[in-house]
Amino acid sequence: MDQRGQSPDADYDGQRPSKRARRTPPPVESNGHTDRPPLSLSILAVEPVDEFILEVADFIHHHIMNKKDREGTIEVEAKVGILRENGSGTRVNLPVIVETILHPEYKEYHFESNMSPMQHRHFNTLLNKLKLASSQPGHPSSPLEYTHLHLVDTFYPAEGSGNKIRVTRDEKTKEVVACMQKKRLASLDIISPKRNADWRISVNVEVPVQMPIGTATFSRRKDRMSYTHEEFIIDLTQVTSTSGPNVKPEILHELEVELARPTYLFATALKRGDPNVPEAERSAFDELIRAFVNNARILVRNAPPDGWQ
Amino acid sequence: MDQRGQSPDADYDGQRPSKRARRTPPPVESNGHTDRPPLSLSILAVEPVDEFILEVADFIHHHIMNKKDREGTIEVEAKVGILRENGSGTRVNLPVIVETILHPEYKEYHFESNMSPMQHRHFNTLLNKLKLASSQPGHPSSPLEYTHLHLVDTFYPAEGSGNKIRVTRDEKTKEVVACMQKKRLASLDIISPKRNADWRISVNVEVPVQMPIGTATFSRRKDRMSYTHEEFIIDLTQVTSTSGPNVKPEILHELEVELARPTYLFATALKRGDPNVPEAERSAFDELIRAFVNNARILVRNAPPDGWQ
């Protein structure tokens, strides 16, 4: 009997034996003796593949493997925010009661990643606590690393392409940290009716380019608290945008988690499901995406209820 | 940092340590040496609680604990079928791409559990194969047991209650197997846009009653292939209904999985989250529902595409 997903990418994953411990003790009969074996995870003795995580993994894998130009690095990120209906601006509200992925052809909404300064502080406090806890002896996971970045982005029009050139500098030293064009490949939106926030997964390509000449069209200052945990970076950023000398700056607050090492992501994507590599390498991509989804869910579930700007 | 569900029932489940093995090997650097620890499941080193399974468990737990009359046994079952829009009769189609639970107040549809004879045969073949495989030495799970039942239900009106009395007899021996009133408490509907079938979880109470006197209003014959696996019964049933002597009988085909032992279900529900019992007993209810959901999903994912009657 088949418990596989229907995606071809999922085939290799179909019948893998469970690595979860059987958790339920045998029921104790009224005479105090146990006469049943421990509960299996299912009639197939394995847990069916998680349809949600598989969908996210298939989506990211598809866009990594189908990237047309070989240049540039893949950026995969999940932003925390609110999905709003285009007309009313109210939060997208479908007759469902648990988290689910919206159909990519459903276009009646937009995504707002801006949160309130209070929410920003809330996440800052939580992440600082977690950083502290994770550095204590005996903590079950690797410690979080923390960097406070002060960056300035300036944007320039690019010839023959719709994608602006972004020059990122360290605010203090003025050193150029990055000079690139960012191209959005695709995104996947998730509504979370039980939570105070929704989320969006994006796959982008960042192509390094030569320093542009000419005048920047606008600039923004990024005050970023950046937490690194294993293969992931969680960025909590206050963005101050300036579109001209006499225009009042706009201040936004954003939270995102992204894959820290595009080369590792790409290497695992190449080996996904390859029968000629050891099982651990074959499943490394899916395990990476599982942890990515888990991290995004943890952030979304911790979003406070004070409403989004 | 908190990764709990928002339901009060979920609180005890919030920070439990993961029992999954860490599955991803440390990435191998270009020099061939490994310099990173194995990938954790998340920044909290645990997997966030599965929102879907928790919702199902909370739903079933709520209706078990709030059962008003103390009489009767709880029946929890999942039926495989199609959710159809009331007007058009087409399958419910929301702009989502993975399995999700419909809002209980969304009423624009009905559930059809009837499948085609071909689909019935398909499931029969699959379950027979699984039964055979599960009885081989070295199979990772307990063997499936199989019984072929031939039953006749006759229905009688009941005084002072909307619920008919059902008398179930063994077709051959005429022995009375059950005499009861069945009352539906609640149901939860799940759309599965990636699959050929949807499903419905129902919680019912079955109250044993005295043998009715008078004339039966209608009867049905059930030809049931019943597969038992640990705490679950999977019933594949051909139902032939007769509403009168000159009316052509109606033949339906149904597939359902139900909890085999209501007393065990009730016992685990009572101890759910109880801090005064060992962890294994405290989580036994949730593990039982996890296996129940897994089994229903395996059946739904194996539904063939030939369309539902």
PDB file of C-alpha atoms in Angstrom, chain A residues 1-7 16-29 36-55 94-104 106 123 126-127 129-130 134 139-142 144 188 191-196 229-232 234 261 264 279-281 283-284 287-295 297-299 301-303, chain B residues 1-7 16-29 36-55 94-104 106 123 126-127 129-130 134 139-142 144 188 191-196 229-232 234 261 264 279-281 283-284 287-295 297-299 301-303:
ATOM      1  CA  MET A   1       0.000   0.000   0.000  1.00  0.00           C
ATOM      2  CA  ASP A   2       1.261   3.361  -1.005  1.00  0.00           C
ATOM      3  CA  GLN A   3       1.582   6.319   1.308  1.00  0.00           C
ATOM      4  CA  ARG A   4       3.627   8.492  -0.999  1.00  0.00           C
ATOM      5  CA  GLY A   5       2.931  12.024  -2.020  1.00  0.00           C
ATOM      6  CA  GLN A   6       1.821  12.454  -5.604  1.00  0.00           C
ATOM      7  CA  SER A   7       4.702  14.687  -6.571  1.00  0.00           C
ATOM      8  CA  ARG A  16      11.211   5.286   4.264  1.00  0.00           C
ATOM      9  CA  PRO A  17      11.089   3.644   7.649  1.00  0.00           C
ATOM     10  CA  SER A  18      10.065   5.812  10.520  1.00  0.00           C
ATOM     11  CA  LYS A  19      12.782   7.188  12.711  1.00  0.00           C
ATOM     12  CA  ARG A  20      10.386   8.365  15.349  1.00  0.00           C
ATOM     13  CA  ALA A  21      10.279   6.443  18.535  1.00  0.00           C
ATOM     14  CA  ARG A  22       7.032   4.665  19.204  1.00  0.00           C
ATOM     15  CA  ARG A  23       5.701   6.793  21.937  1.00  0.00           C
ATOM     16  CA  THR A  24       2.542   5.267  23.255  1.00  0.00           C
ATOM     17  CA  PRO A  25       2.871   2.677  25.965  1.00  0.00           C
ATOM     18  CA  PRO A  26       0.882  -0.494  25.597  1.00  0.00           C
ATOM     19  CA  PRO A  27      -2.532  -0.087  27.148  1.00  0.00           C
ATOM     20  CA  VAL A  28      -2.746  -1.589  30.585  1.00  0.00           C
ATOM     21  CA  GLU A  29      -5.643  -3.980  30.963  1.00  0.00           C
ATOM     22  CA  ARG A  36      -0.879  -5.444  23.484  1.00  0.00           C
ATOM     23  CA  PRO A  37       2.156  -4.301  21.534  1.00  0.00           C
ATOM     24  CA  PRO A  38       3.101  -0.599  21.466  1.00  0.00           C
ATOM     25  CA  LEU A  39       0.954   1.512  19.149  1.00  0.00           C
ATOM     26  CA  SER A  40       2.375   1.795  15.633  1.00  0.00           C
ATOM     27  CA  LEU A  41       2.390   5.134  13.838  1.00  0.00           C
ATOM     28  CA  SER A  42      -0.047   3.781  11.245  1.00  0.00           C
ATOM     29  CA  ILE A  43      -1.205   0.627   9.451  1.00  0.00           C
ATOM     30  CA  LEU A  44       2.020   0.974   7.417  1.00  0.00           C
ATOM     31  CA  ALA A  45       4.084   1.453  10.603  1.00  0.00           C
ATOM     32  CA  VAL A  46       5.339   4.800   9.262  1.00  0.00           C
ATOM     33  CA  GLU A  47       4.117   8.358   9.407  1.00  0.00           C
ATOM     34  CA  PRO A  48       2.703   9.564   6.073  1.00  0.00           C
ATOM     35  CA  VAL A  49       4.850  12.255   4.465  1.00  0.00           C
ATOM     36  CA  ASP A  50       3.915  15.738   5.742  1.00  0.00           C
ATOM     37  CA  GLU A  51       2.013  17.204   2.778  1.00  0.00           C
ATOM     38  CA  PHE A  52       2.623  20.831   3.793  1.00  0.00           C
ATOM     39  CA  ILE A  53       6.393  20.525   4.239  1.00  0.00           C
ATOM     40  CA  LEU A  54       6.689  18.424   1.071  1.00  0.00           C
ATOM     41  CA  GLU A  55       4.822  21.120  -0.880  1.00  0.00           C
ATOM     42  CA  LEU A  94     -11.054  31.564   4.070  1.00  0.00           C
ATOM     43  CA  PRO A  95     -13.433  29.047   5.724  1.00  0.00           C
ATOM     44  CA  VAL A  96     -10.559  26.950   7.097  1.00  0.00           C
ATOM     45  CA  ILE A  97      -9.336  26.632  10.680  1.00  0.00           C
ATOM     46  CA  VAL A  98      -5.707  25.539  10.359  1.00  0.00           C
ATOM     47  CA  GLU A  99      -2.634  26.842   8.552  1.00  0.00           C
ATOM     48  CA  THR A 100      -2.644  26.169   4.816  1.00  0.00           C
ATOM     49  CA  ILE A 101      -0.903  27.212   1.581  1.00  0.00           C
ATOM     50  CA  LEU A 102      -2.764  29.506  -0.819  1.00  0.00           C
ATOM     51  CA  HIS A 103      -3.119  28.588  -4.481  1.00  0.00           C
ATOM     52  CA  PRO A 104      -0.476  30.496  -6.494  1.00  0.00           C
ATOM     53  CA  TYR A 106      -5.269  33.158  -6.230  1.00  0.00           C
ATOM     54  CA  PHE A 123      10.503  39.423  18.962  1.00  0.00           C
ATOM     55  CA  LEU A 126      12.227  36.578  22.700  1.00  0.00           C
ATOM     56  CA  LEU A 127      15.241  36.104  20.447  1.00  0.00           C
ATOM     57  CA  LYS A 129      16.228  35.243  25.664  1.00  0.00           C
ATOM     58  CA  LEU A 130      16.647  32.319  23.313  1.00  0.00           C
ATOM     59  CA  SER A 134      21.044  28.515  23.956  1.00  0.00           C
ATOM     60  CA  HIS A 139      20.972  23.331  26.051  1.00  0.00           C
ATOM     61  CA  PRO A 140      19.718  20.754  23.494  1.00  0.00           C
ATOM     62  CA  SER A 141      20.657  22.812  20.430  1.00  0.00           C
ATOM     63  CA  SER A 142      23.569  24.851  19.089  1.00  0.00           C
ATOM     64  CA  LEU A 144      22.496  31.339  18.472  1.00  0.00           C
ATOM     65  CA  LEU A 188       4.256  30.886  -1.701  1.00  0.00           C
ATOM     66  CA  ILE A 191      -2.508  31.739   5.938  1.00  0.00           C
ATOM     67  CA  SER A 192      -2.451  30.948   9.644  1.00  0.00           C
ATOM     68  CA  PRO A 193      -5.987  31.522  10.947  1.00  0.00           C
ATOM     69  CA  LYS A 194      -5.088  30.337  14.471  1.00  0.00           C
ATOM     70  CA  ARG A 195      -2.215  32.831  14.756  1.00  0.00           C
ATOM     71  CA  ASN A 196      -1.724  36.573  14.761  1.00  0.00           C
ATOM     72  CA  HIS A 229      21.355  29.403  14.166  1.00  0.00           C
ATOM     73  CA  GLU A 230      23.024  26.575  12.262  1.00  0.00           C
ATOM     74  CA  GLU A 231      21.835  26.878   8.621  1.00  0.00           C
ATOM     75  CA  PHE A 232      19.481  29.813   9.254  1.00  0.00           C
ATOM     76  CA  ILE A 234      16.788  35.353  11.528  1.00  0.00           C
ATOM     77  CA  ARG A 261      24.351  29.206   2.945  1.00  0.00           C
ATOM     78  CA  TYR A 264      24.901  24.270   0.806  1.00  0.00           C
ATOM     79  CA  GLU A 279      20.272   8.166   2.422  1.00  0.00           C
ATOM     80  CA  ALA A 280      21.457  10.991   4.689  1.00  0.00           C
ATOM     81  CA  GLU A 281      22.670  13.071   1.729  1.00  0.00           C
ATOM     82  CA  SER A 283      17.278  13.500   2.332  1.00  0.00           C
ATOM     83  CA  ALA A 284      19.418  16.472   3.480  1.00  0.00           C
ATOM     84  CA  GLU A 287      15.478  17.964   6.312  1.00  0.00           C
ATOM     85  CA  LEU A 288      16.841  21.466   5.702  1.00  0.00           C
ATOM     86  CA  ILE A 289      13.438  22.653   4.465  1.00  0.00           C
ATOM     87  CA  ARG A 290      11.727  20.911   7.386  1.00  0.00           C
ATOM     88  CA  ALA A 291      13.851  22.924   9.841  1.00  0.00           C
ATOM     89  CA  PHE A 292      13.219  26.083   7.778  1.00  0.00           C
ATOM     90  CA  VAL A 293       9.432  25.560   7.984  1.00  0.00           C
ATOM     91  CA  ASN A 294       9.699  24.715  11.692  1.00  0.00           C
ATOM     92  CA  ASN A 295      11.592  27.955  12.351  1.00  0.00           C
ATOM     93  CA  ARG A 297       6.215  28.421  12.258  1.00  0.00           C
ATOM     94  CA  ILE A 298       7.843  29.114  15.629  1.00  0.00           C
ATOM     95  CA  LEU A 299       8.176  32.806  14.725  1.00  0.00           C
ATOM     96  CA  ARG A 301       3.178  31.284  16.526  1.00  0.00           C
ATOM     97  CA  ASN A 302       4.977  33.785  18.731  1.00  0.00           C
ATOM     98  CA  ALA A 303       3.570  36.842  16.967  1.00  0.00           C
TER      99      ALA A 303
ATOM    100  CA  MET B   1      10.358  31.239  23.466  1.00  0.00           C
ATOM    101  CA  ASP B   2       7.044  29.591  23.096  1.00  0.00           C
ATOM    102  CA  GLN B   3       6.153  27.087  20.407  1.00  0.00           C
ATOM    103  CA  ARG B   4       2.870  25.963  21.896  1.00  0.00           C
ATOM    104  CA  GLY B   5      -0.471  25.780  20.225  1.00  0.00           C
ATOM    105  CA  GLN B   6      -2.978  28.354  21.414  1.00  0.00           C
ATOM    106  CA  SER B   7      -5.498  25.821  22.604  1.00  0.00           C
ATOM    107  CA  ARG B  16       8.237  18.541  25.302  1.00  0.00           C
ATOM    108  CA  PRO B  17      11.619  17.474  24.060  1.00  0.00           C
ATOM    109  CA  SER B  18      11.772  16.005  20.619  1.00  0.00           C
ATOM    110  CA  LYS B  19      11.887  12.264  20.331  1.00  0.00           C
ATOM    111  CA  ARG B  20      12.757  12.336  16.683  1.00  0.00           C
ATOM    112  CA  ALA B  21      16.263  11.476  15.742  1.00  0.00           C
ATOM    113  CA  ARG B  22      18.258  14.270  14.209  1.00  0.00           C
ATOM    114  CA  ARG B  23      18.370  13.130  10.678  1.00  0.00           C
ATOM    115  CA  THR B  24      20.565  15.417   8.685  1.00  0.00           C
ATOM    116  CA  PRO B  25      24.265  14.676   8.625  1.00  0.00           C
ATOM    117  CA  PRO B  26      26.636  17.532   9.233  1.00  0.00           C
ATOM    118  CA  PRO B  27      27.492  19.263   5.990  1.00  0.00           C
ATOM    119  CA  VAL B  28      30.832  18.197   4.631  1.00  0.00           C
ATOM    120  CA  GLU B  29      33.108  21.109   3.854  1.00  0.00           C
ATOM    121  CA  ARG B  36      29.303  21.747  11.902  1.00  0.00           C
ATOM    122  CA  PRO B  37      27.020  19.983  14.342  1.00  0.00           C
ATOM    123  CA  PRO B  38      24.037  17.959  13.034  1.00  0.00           C
ATOM    124  CA  LEU B  39      21.079  20.088  11.971  1.00  0.00           C
ATOM    125  CA  SER B  40      18.588  20.692  14.779  1.00  0.00           C
ATOM    126  CA  LEU B  41      14.866  20.429  14.120  1.00  0.00           C
ATOM    127  CA  SER B  42      14.460  24.149  14.832  1.00  0.00           C
ATOM    128  CA  ILE B  43      15.875  27.091  16.788  1.00  0.00           C
ATOM    129  CA  LEU B  44      14.143  25.509  19.813  1.00  0.00           C
ATOM    130  CA  ALA B  45      15.635  22.080  18.985  1.00  0.00           C
ATOM    131  CA  VAL B  46      12.111  20.610  18.832  1.00  0.00           C
ATOM    132  CA  GLU B  47       9.493  20.235  16.151  1.00  0.00           C
ATOM    133  CA  PRO B  48       6.562  22.627  16.608  1.00  0.00           C
ATOM    134  CA  VAL B  49       3.330  20.831  17.508  1.00  0.00           C
ATOM    135  CA  ASP B  50       1.461  19.671  14.372  1.00  0.00           C
ATOM    136  CA  GLU B  51      -1.421  22.158  14.176  1.00  0.00           C
ATOM    137  CA  PHE B  52      -3.654  19.874  12.091  1.00  0.00           C
ATOM    138  CA  ILE B  53      -3.359  16.815  14.331  1.00  0.00           C
ATOM    139  CA  LEU B  54      -3.706  18.960  17.457  1.00  0.00           C
ATOM    140  CA  GLU B  55      -6.921  20.468  16.056  1.00  0.00           C
ATOM    141  CA  LEU B  94     -11.069  26.626  -2.112  1.00  0.00           C
ATOM    142  CA  PRO B  95      -7.930  28.510  -3.268  1.00  0.00           C
ATOM    143  CA  VAL B  96      -5.603  26.306  -1.206  1.00  0.00           C
ATOM    144  CA  ILE B  97      -3.197  23.617  -2.396  1.00  0.00           C
ATOM    145  CA  VAL B  98      -2.755  21.338   0.618  1.00  0.00           C
ATOM    146  CA  GLU B  99      -5.075  19.410   2.918  1.00  0.00           C
ATOM    147  CA  THR B 100      -6.878  21.584   5.457  1.00  0.00           C
ATOM    148  CA  ILE B 101      -9.804  21.522   7.902  1.00  0.00           C
ATOM    149  CA  LEU B 102     -12.979  23.412   6.978  1.00  0.00           C
ATOM    150  CA  HIS B 103     -14.518  25.891   9.392  1.00  0.00           C
ATOM    151  CA  PRO B 104     -17.411  24.185  11.240  1.00  0.00           C
ATOM    152  CA  TYR B 106     -19.052  26.859   6.722  1.00  0.00           C
ATOM    153  CA  PHE B 123      -9.164  -0.653  -1.564  1.00  0.00           C
ATOM    154  CA  LEU B 126      -4.712  -2.918  -1.220  1.00  0.00           C
ATOM    155  CA  LEU B 127      -5.922  -3.950   2.221  1.00  0.00           C
ATOM    156  CA  LYS B 129      -2.056  -7.099   0.215  1.00  0.00           C
ATOM    157  CA  LEU B 130      -1.259  -5.177   3.376  1.00  0.00           C
ATOM    158  CA  SER B 134       1.853  -7.606   7.699  1.00  0.00           C
ATOM    159  CA  HIS B 139       7.200  -6.804   9.103  1.00  0.00           C
ATOM    160  CA  PRO B 140       7.696  -3.597  11.159  1.00  0.00           C
ATOM    161  CA  SER B 141       4.128  -3.478  12.486  1.00  0.00           C
ATOM    162  CA  SER B 142       1.533  -5.782  14.040  1.00  0.00           C
ATOM    163  CA  LEU B 144      -3.841  -6.912  10.365  1.00  0.00           C
ATOM    164  CA  LEU B 188     -15.015  17.885  11.152  1.00  0.00           C
ATOM    165  CA  ILE B 191     -10.527  18.937   2.002  1.00  0.00           C
ATOM    166  CA  SER B 192      -7.606  17.262   0.267  1.00  0.00           C
ATOM    167  CA  PRO B 193      -7.037  19.145  -2.996  1.00  0.00           C
ATOM    168  CA  LYS B 194      -3.977  17.046  -3.897  1.00  0.00           C
ATOM    169  CA  ARG B 195      -5.899  13.772  -3.570  1.00  0.00           C
ATOM    170  CA  ASN B 196      -8.845  12.070  -5.197  1.00  0.00           C
ATOM    171  CA  HIS B 229      -4.960  -3.115  13.196  1.00  0.00           C
ATOM    172  CA  GLU B 230      -4.038  -2.450  16.816  1.00  0.00           C
ATOM    173  CA  GLU B 231      -6.471   0.253  18.063  1.00  0.00           C
ATOM    174  CA  PHE B 232      -8.228   0.729  14.714  1.00  0.00           C
ATOM    175  CA  ILE B 234     -10.978  -0.293   8.831  1.00  0.00           C
ATOM    176  CA  ARG B 261     -11.963   0.396  21.779  1.00  0.00           C
ATOM    177  CA  TYR B 264      -9.479   2.813  25.924  1.00  0.00           C
ATOM    178  CA  GLU B 279       4.352  11.300  30.433  1.00  0.00           C
ATOM    179  CA  ALA B 280       3.489   8.212  28.370  1.00  0.00           C
ATOM    180  CA  GLU B 281      -0.049   8.046  29.785  1.00  0.00           C
ATOM    181  CA  SER B 283       0.308  11.785  25.849  1.00  0.00           C
ATOM    182  CA  ALA B 284      -1.417   8.471  24.983  1.00  0.00           C
ATOM    183  CA  GLU B 287      -0.589   9.560  20.086  1.00  0.00           C
ATOM    184  CA  LEU B 288      -3.775   7.570  19.482  1.00  0.00           C
ATOM    185  CA  ILE B 289      -5.283  10.444  17.483  1.00  0.00           C
ATOM    186  CA  ARG B 290      -2.006  10.895  15.601  1.00  0.00           C
ATOM    187  CA  ALA B 291      -2.167   7.258  14.432  1.00  0.00           C
ATOM    188  CA  PHE B 292      -5.880   7.698  13.626  1.00  0.00           C
ATOM    189  CA  VAL B 293      -5.126  10.738  11.421  1.00  0.00           C
ATOM    190  CA  ASN B 294      -2.167   8.912   9.841  1.00  0.00           C
ATOM    191  CA  ASN B 295      -4.393   5.948   8.952  1.00  0.00           C
ATOM    192  CA  ARG B 297      -4.507  10.034   5.428  1.00  0.00           C
ATOM    193  CA  ILE B 298      -3.046   6.783   4.094  1.00  0.00           C
ATOM    194  CA  LEU B 299      -6.506   5.684   2.924  1.00  0.00           C
ATOM    195  CA  ARG B 301      -3.905   9.195  -0.458  1.00  0.00           C
ATOM    196  CA  ASN B 302      -4.583   5.779  -1.930  1.00  0.00           C
ATOM    197  CA  ALA B 303      -7.993   6.705  -3.348  1.00  0.00           C
TER     198      ALA B 303
END
